[in-house]
XYZ file of C-alpha atoms in Angstrom:
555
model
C 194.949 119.568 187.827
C 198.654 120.843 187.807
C 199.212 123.015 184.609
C 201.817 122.118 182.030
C 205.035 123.900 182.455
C 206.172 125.849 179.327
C 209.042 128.212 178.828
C 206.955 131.045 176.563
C 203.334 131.295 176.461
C 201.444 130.716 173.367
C 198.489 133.332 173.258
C 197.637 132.267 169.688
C 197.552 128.355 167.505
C 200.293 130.522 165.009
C 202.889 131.000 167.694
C 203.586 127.317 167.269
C 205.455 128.446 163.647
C 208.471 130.365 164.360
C 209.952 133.389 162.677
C 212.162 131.081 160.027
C 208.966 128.811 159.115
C 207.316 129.697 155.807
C 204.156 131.432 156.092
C 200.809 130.460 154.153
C 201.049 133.034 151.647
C 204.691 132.204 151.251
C 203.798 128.463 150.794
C 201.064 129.200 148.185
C 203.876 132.243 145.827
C 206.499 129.167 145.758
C 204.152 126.424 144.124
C 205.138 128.703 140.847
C 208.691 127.228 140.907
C 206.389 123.679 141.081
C 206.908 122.130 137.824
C 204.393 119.614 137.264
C 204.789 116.526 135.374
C 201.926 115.920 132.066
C 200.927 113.025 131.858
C 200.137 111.998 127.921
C 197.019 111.179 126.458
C 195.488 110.680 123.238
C 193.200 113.531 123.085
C 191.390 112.693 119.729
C 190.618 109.275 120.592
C 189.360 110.882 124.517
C 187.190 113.103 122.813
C 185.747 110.456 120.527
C 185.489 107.942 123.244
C 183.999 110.789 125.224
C 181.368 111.733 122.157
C 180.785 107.858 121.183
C 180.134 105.210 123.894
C 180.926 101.513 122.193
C 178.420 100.102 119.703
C 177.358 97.369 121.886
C 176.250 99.900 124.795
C 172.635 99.401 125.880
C 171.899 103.294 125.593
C 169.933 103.737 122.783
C 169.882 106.038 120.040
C 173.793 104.900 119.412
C 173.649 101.865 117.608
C 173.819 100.866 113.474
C 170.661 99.968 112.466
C 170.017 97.914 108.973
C 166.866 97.999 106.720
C 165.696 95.892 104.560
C 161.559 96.300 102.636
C 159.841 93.976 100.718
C 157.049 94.716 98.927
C 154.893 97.743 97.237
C 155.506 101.301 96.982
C 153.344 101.979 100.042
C 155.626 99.568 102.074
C 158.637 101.176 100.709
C 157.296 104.589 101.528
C 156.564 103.216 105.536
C 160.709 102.114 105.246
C 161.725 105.661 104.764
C 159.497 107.214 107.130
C 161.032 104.924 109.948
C 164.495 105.265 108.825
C 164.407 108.733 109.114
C 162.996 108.845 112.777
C 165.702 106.328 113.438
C 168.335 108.142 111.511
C 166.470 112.128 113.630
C 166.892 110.441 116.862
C 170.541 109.444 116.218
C 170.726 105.694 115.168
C 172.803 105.178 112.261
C 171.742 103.511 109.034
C 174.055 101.099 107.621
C 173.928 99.393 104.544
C 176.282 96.730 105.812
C 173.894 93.787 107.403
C 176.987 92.210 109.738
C 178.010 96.029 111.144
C 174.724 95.781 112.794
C 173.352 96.219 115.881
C 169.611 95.674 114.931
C 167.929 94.119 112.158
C 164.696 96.357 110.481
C 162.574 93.625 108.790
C 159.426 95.678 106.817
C 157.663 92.636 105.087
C 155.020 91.823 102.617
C 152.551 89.665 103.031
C 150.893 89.548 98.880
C 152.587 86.330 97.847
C 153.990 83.562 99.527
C 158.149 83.781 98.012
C 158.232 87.480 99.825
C 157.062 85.799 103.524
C 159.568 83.010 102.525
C 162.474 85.866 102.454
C 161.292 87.624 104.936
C 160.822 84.236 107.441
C 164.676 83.622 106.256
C 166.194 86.439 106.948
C 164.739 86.567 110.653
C 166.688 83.153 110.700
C 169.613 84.746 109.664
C 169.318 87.558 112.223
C 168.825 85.175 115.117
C 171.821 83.411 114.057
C 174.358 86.203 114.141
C 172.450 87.471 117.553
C 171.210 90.438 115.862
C 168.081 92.514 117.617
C 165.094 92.316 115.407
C 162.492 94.017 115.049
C 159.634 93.486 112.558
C 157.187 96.094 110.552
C 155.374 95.285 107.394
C 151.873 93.636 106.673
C 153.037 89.801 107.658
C 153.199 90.232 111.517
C 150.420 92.785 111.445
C 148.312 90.713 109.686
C 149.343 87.517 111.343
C 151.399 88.653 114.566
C 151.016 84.686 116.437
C 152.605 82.600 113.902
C 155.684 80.418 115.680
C 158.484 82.292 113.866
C 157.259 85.816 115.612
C 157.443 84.998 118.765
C 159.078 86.751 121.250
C 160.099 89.049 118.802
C 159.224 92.677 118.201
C 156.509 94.200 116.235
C 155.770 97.910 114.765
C 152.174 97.866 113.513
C 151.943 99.493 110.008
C 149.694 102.438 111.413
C 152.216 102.788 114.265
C 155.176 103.734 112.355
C 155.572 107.269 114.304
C 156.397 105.221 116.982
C 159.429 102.920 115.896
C 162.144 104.637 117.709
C 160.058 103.675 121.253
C 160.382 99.966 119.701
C 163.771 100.215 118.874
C 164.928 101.538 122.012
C 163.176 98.878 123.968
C 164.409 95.969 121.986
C 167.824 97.240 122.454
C 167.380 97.503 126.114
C 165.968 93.359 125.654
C 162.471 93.506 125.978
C 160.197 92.699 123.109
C 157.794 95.248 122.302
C 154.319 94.997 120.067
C 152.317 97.929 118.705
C 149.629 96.924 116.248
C 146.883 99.180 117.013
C 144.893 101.539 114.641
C 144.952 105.765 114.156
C 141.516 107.094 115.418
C 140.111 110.616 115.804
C 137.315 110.758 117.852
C 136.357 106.958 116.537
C 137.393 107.330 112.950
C 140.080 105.802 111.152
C 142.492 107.839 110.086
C 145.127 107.438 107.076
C 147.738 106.468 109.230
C 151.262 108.245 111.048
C 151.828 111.763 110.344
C 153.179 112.764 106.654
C 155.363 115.283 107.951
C 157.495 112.704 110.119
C 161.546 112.717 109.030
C 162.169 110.822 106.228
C 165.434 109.189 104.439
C 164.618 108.806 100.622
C 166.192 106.079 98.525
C 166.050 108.260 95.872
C 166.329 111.878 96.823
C 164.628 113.157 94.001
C 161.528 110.628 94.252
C 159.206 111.115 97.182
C 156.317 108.459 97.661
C 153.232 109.677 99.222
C 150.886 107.626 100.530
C 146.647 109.189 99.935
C 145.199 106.154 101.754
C 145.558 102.945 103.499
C 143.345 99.824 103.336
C 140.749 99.151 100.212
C 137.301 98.795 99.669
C 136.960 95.666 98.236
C 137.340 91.851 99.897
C 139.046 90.147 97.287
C 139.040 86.572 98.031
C 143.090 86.038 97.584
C 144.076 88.814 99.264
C 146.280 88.870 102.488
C 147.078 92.423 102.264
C 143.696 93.640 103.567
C 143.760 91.527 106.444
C 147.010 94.507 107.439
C 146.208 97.171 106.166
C 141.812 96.767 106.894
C 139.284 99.442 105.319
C 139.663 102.182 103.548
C 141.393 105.292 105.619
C 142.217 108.125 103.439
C 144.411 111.361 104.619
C 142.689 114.894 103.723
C 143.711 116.753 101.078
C 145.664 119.946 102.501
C 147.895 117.068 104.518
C 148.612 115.622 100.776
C 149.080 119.461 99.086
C 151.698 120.234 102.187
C 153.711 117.677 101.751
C 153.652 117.517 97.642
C 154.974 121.498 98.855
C 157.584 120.625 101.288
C 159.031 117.612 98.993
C 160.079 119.737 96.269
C 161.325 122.590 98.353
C 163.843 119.730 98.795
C 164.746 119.392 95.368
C 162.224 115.987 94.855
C 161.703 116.348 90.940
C 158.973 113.458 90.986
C 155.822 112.487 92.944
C 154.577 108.543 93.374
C 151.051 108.885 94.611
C 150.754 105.508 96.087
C 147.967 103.236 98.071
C 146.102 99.866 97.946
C 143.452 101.487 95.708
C 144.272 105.096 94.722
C 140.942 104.680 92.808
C 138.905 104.543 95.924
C 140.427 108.021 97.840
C 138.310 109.443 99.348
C 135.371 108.143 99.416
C 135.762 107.820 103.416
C 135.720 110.937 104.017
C 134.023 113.028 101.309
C 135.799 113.838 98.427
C 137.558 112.261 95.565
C 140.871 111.232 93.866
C 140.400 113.639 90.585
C 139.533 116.041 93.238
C 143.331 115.220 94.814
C 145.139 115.372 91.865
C 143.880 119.091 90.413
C 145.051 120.619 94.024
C 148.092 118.406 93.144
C 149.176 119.647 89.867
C 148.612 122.952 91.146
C 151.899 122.597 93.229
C 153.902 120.915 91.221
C 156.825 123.510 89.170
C 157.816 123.259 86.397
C 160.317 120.330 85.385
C 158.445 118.190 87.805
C 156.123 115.833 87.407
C 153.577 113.040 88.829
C 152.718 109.813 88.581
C 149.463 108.213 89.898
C 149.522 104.638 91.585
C 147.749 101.264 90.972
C 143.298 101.511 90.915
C 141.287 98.452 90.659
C 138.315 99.267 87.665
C 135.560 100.108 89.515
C 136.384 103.092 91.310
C 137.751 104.849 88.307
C 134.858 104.052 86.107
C 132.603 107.075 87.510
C 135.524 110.044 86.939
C 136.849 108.453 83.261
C 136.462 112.156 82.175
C 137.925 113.573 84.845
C 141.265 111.283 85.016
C 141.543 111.310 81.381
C 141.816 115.465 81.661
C 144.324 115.167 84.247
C 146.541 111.654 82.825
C 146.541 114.646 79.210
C 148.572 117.756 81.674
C 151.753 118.537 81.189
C 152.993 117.762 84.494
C 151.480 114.430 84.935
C 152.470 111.312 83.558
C 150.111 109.474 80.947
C 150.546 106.515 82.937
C 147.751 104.051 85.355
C 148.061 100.934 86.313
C 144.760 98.740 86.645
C 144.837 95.472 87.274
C 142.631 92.391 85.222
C 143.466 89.688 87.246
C 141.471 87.569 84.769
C 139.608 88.051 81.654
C 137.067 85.329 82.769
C 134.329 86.391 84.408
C 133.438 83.267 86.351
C 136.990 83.712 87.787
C 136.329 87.279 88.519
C 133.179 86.465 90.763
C 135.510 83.897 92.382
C 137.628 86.828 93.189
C 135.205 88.877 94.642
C 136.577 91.786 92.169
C 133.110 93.956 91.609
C 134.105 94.182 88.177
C 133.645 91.928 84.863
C 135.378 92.423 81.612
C 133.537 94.238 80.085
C 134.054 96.981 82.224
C 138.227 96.618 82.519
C 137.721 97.182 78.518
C 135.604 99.931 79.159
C 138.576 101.938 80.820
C 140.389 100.830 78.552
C 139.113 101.413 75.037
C 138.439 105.020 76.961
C 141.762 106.080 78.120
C 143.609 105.078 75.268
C 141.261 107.283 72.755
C 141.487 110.202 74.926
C 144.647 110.091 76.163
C 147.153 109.217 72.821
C 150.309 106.807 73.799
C 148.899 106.369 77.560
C 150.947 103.640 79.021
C 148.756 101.011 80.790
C 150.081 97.822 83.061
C 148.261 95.427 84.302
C 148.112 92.436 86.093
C 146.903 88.699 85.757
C 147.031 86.080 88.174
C 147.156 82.081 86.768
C 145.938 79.051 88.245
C 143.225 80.698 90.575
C 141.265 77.924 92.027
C 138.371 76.733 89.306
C 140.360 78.182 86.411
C 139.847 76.301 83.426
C 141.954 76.012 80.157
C 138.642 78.216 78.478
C 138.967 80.177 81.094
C 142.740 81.031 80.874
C 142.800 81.142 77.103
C 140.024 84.116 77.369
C 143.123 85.694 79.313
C 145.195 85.385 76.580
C 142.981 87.081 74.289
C 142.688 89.836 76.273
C 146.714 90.415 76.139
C 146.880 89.523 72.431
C 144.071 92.040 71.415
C 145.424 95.166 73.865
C 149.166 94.294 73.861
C 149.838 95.967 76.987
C 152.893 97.106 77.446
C 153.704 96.587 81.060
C 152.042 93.200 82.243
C 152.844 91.463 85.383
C 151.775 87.391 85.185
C 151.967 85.859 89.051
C 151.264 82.623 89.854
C 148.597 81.933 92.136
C 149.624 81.285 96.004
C 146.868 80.711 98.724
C 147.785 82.690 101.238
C 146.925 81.420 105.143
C 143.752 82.924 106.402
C 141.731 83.804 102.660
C 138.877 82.395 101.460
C 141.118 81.417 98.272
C 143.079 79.173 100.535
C 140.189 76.774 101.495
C 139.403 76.415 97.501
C 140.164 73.560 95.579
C 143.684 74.348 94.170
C 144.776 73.528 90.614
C 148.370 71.708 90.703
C 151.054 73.659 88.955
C 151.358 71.196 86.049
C 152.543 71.222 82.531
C 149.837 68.174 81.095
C 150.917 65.977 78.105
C 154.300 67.297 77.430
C 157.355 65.029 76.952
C 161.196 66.349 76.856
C 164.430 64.842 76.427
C 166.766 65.760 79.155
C 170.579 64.755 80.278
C 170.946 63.717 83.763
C 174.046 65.032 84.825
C 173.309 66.248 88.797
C 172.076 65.918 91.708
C 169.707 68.311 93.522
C 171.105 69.903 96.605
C 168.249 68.877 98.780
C 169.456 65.030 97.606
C 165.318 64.447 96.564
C 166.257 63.950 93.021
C 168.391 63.681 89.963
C 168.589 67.341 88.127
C 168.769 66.897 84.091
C 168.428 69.961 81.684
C 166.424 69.825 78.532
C 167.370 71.099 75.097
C 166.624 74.814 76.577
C 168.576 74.239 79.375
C 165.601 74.472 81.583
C 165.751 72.409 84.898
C 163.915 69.334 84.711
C 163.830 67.734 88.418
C 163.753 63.549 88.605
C 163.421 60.532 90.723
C 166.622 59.489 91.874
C 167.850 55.994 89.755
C 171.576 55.639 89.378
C 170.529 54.296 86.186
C 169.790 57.473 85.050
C 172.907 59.543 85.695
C 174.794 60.605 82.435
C 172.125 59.213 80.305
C 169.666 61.161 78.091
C 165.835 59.902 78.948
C 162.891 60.903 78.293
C 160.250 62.413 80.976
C 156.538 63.704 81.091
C 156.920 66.801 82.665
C 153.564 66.602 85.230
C 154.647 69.728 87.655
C 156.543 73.676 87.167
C 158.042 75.479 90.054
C 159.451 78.913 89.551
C 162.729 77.843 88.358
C 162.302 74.004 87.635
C 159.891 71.469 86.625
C 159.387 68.111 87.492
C 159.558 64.837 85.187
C 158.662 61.086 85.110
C 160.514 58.852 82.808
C 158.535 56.971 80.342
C 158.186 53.422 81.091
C 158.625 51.964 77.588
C 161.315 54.901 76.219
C 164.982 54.364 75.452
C 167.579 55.326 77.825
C 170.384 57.198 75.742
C 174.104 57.076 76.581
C 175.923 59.859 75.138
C 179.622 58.523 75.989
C 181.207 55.281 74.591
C 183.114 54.897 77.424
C 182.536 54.325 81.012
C 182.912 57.768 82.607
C 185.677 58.465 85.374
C 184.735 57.794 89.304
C 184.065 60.845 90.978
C 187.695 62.064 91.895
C 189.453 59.933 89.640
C 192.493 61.976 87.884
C 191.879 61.707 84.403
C 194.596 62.130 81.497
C 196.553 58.686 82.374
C 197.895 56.153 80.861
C 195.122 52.968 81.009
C 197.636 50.662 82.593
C 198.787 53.066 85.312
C 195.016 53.691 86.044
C 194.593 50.363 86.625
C 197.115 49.647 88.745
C 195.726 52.964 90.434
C 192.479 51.204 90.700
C 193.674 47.883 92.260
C 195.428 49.163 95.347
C 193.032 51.924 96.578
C 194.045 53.000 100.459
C 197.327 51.156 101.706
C 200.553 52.727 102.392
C 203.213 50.291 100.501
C 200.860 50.229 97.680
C 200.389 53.912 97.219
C 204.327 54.178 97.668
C 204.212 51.676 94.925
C 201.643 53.716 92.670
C 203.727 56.570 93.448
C 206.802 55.286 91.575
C 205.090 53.456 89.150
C 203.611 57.021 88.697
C 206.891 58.706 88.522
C 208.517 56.236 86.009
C 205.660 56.408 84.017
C 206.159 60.656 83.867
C 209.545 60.069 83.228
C 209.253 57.349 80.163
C 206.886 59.696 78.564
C 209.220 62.494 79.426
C 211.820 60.407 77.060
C 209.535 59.726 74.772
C 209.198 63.374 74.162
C 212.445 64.123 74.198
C 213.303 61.571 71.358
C 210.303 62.463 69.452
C 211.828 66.234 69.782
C 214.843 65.376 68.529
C 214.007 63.474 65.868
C 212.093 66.800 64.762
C 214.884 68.499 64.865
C 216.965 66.139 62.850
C 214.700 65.865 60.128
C 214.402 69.908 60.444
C 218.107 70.072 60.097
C 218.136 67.869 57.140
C 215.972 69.618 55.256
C 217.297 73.018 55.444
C 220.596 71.169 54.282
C 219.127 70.100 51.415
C 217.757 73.190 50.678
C 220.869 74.973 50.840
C 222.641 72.567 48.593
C 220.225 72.854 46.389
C 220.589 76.612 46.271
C 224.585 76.398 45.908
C 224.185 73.928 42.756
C 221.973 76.372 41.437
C 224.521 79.161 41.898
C 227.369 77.092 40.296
């Protein structure tokens, strides 16, 4: 193959640049003189965008999270423990519902109005495409009703693990854990008491010395969540009275289904609890025992009374009655009678001088009786108690109270005079008020409206009751006149609103009316005006006369 010809030989791949060509080196010392053009950016808002993906990003631990808790201490308690995982991991907790990401429902199941809330507000949350998720005793004691499904669920012994639910129902997937805390078989308390927690009140903490009861009261939904008695050991309950105040919590809620009943699972006993207790608390501090059904405190009245008389420690305890009929009581399934509730009484308020006590009393248990309910009101009349909470009976689904016969919510034998003046926003009926202004609910007869009648009242709801006009009774009308049609402008003269009132909807004639309106305006305009001036006149006059008079005088 014939070589190329070539006037120089190239022994090296540099020959090819010539003496005048810039060298590497050379290349690299003039970039230097390079001035390069910045292109502008806004920094801050790189570095936040950087630090902050968007809101609606599927990577968890970034989104606004809002709480709301229904219910007990305990429940409320369960609420901060989650929010502070949430708030550890790096969700934020807003107390703006609409700035939300994800909706925290923590329910109660102990009477039906709280479920009714609760069922709402899951309504609510589906309609503005919120992510839910659900904790509380309604879906762990009933986790297959209609209005749960598909939806989230944090069991309330699997509160530890909400952040796992949370990030999973952000990602889309629905996610249930309803299972129970076990050591080698046992049943324990619950989730850890030293998980983060965000207090509603800084200087309150609630602790929680057991889930679950003893007792299989025959109303009661709550057991059906929260099951048997589970209570946490005493050292776990010392350590975190300890690390509570160390920061700066000034008072301790010792909280449960039955604080009355701690620790009989597992060997020991709630006066036992409370001496370690006050042995922590400093000074300026104090603490204040939780709710106990009778018969668990009956067997350590000396005890509690010693304790309910130290410094630190509230005199205040909270046992609830229910009823002061004992027939009602066994239909209850409470283990105690009356007798017994007065016991603790008539004890605690000899030993311990000015001890607050509440209680509670439920009405209209199935089989109550008027007897029966009066021996109720005895019992508040003679001890006067000076916290009392009065609930009205709701069977709740899945009790042996449910299957009962129920007593209707009725008021017998009473009649009212009320004024129909509305109409109830359902459209079911006529709403009237009686001389109280209490709501008084009835049937719908345009007869009624605007008159005064008078009803039996034969049902009460919370905040209404319900009446049936008397056959034979007067119907009252307050107003002489007819009243105005809905709409109809009032203040006009009687022939324009009748010439108003023959030419309702067409054009011409509400040209017409308009004139007729405007001439009317302006003849009582005049009117005015004349009547003015003839004030004046006679004004005018009289200061005349006046000053005549006073000139004469002068003379």
């Amino acid at each position: 193959m014939p070589s190329a010809s070539c006037d120089s030989l190239l022994d090296d791949i540099e020959d090819i640049v010539s003496q005048e060509d810039l060298k590497p080196q050379d290349r690299h010392f003039s970039r230097k003189h390079v001035v390069p053009k910045v292109r502008k950016r806004n920094t801050q808002k790189y570095l936040q965008d950087e630090n902050s993906p968007p809101s609606n990003s599927t990577i968890p631990g970034i989104q606004k999270i809002w709480m709301r808790t229904w219910g007990c201490s305990h429940n409320n308690s369960d609420g901060e423990y989650m929010a502070g995982q949430l708030a550890a991991y790096g969700y934020e907790i807003t107390e703006n519902a609409s700035d939300a990401d994800l909706w925290l429902l923590n329910s109660c199941t102990v009477k039906n109005p709280a479920e009714d809330h609760f069922r709402n507000s899951i309504k609510k949350a589906q309609e503005e495409n919120k992510k839910i998720v659900l904790a509380g005793c309604v879906p762990q004691a009933q986790p297959r009703q209609d209005y749960l499904k598909g939806l989230s669920i944090i069991g309330v012994q699997q509160i530890d693990r909400v952040v796992e639910v949370v990030e999973e129902t952000i990602k889309g997937h629905s996610v249930r854990l309803l299972g129970q805390k076990k050591n080698n078989g046992k049943r324990l308390g619950g989730a850890p008491l030293d998980l983060p927690k965000i207090r509603k009140n800084p200087l309150i903490e609630i602790i929680s010395i057991n889930t679950g009861c003893l007792n299989a009261c025959t109303y009661c939904k709550t057991k059906h969540a929260r099951g048997n008695l589970a209570s946490y050991p005493i050292d776990e309950l010392v350590d975190r009275a300890k690390q509570s105040f160390q920061e700066g919590v000034c008072e301790i809620w010792l909280t449960s289904e039955d604080t009355g009943a701690y620790g009989r699972d597992i060997g020991t006993n709630l006066p036992a609890l409370l001496w370690k207790l006050v042995e922590v608390i400093p000074r300026g501090a104090m603490l204040r025992l939780g709710m106990t059904n009778p018969p668990y405190i009956l067997e350590h009245l000396e005890e509690m009374a010693k304790i309910l008389n130290h410094p630190r420690v509230y005199a205040f305890l909270h046992i609830p009655v229910q009823s002061a009929s004992d027939s009602v009581l066994t239909e209850m399934r409470r283990e105690y009678c009356v007798a017994d509730f007065k016991r603790v009484v008539d004890f605690l308020k000899e030993k311990v001088p000015g001890i607050t006590l509440a209680t509670d009393i439920i009405c209209g248990f199935p089989g109550e009786t008027d007897q029966d309910f009066q021996e109720t009101v005895k019992l508040v009349e003679e001890y006067k108690f000076p916290s009392l909470f009065i609930n009205q009976f709701y069977p709740r689904p899945g009790t042996p109270a449910a299957k009962m016969a129920q007593i209707p919510a009725q008021v017998i034998g009473e009649r009212q005079q009320v004024l129909v003046t509305e109409e109830s926003f359902d459209s079911k009926f006529y709403v009237a008020h009686n001389r109280f202004y209490e709501q008084v609910l009835v049937p719908k007869d345009p007869t009624f409206m605007g008159k005064m009648i008078e009803v039996d009242i034969y049902e009460s709801g919370k905040h209404f009751m319900k009446g049936q006009p008397v056959s034979d009774a007067r119907v009252y009308t307050p107003s002489i006149s007819k009243p105005l049609a809905k709409g109809e402008v009032s203040g006009l003269p009687e022939e324009f609103r009748n010439r108003l009132g023959n030419h309702p909807s067409s054009v011409s004639h509400t040209s017409a009316v308009g004139r007729d309106f405007a001439s009317s305006r302006m003849a009582l305009r005049l009117q005015n005006l004349r009547r003015d001036r003839a004030l004046r006149v006679s004004v005018g006059l009289a200061l005349l006369a006046l000053l005549l008079a006073f000139f004469c005088q002068n003379l």
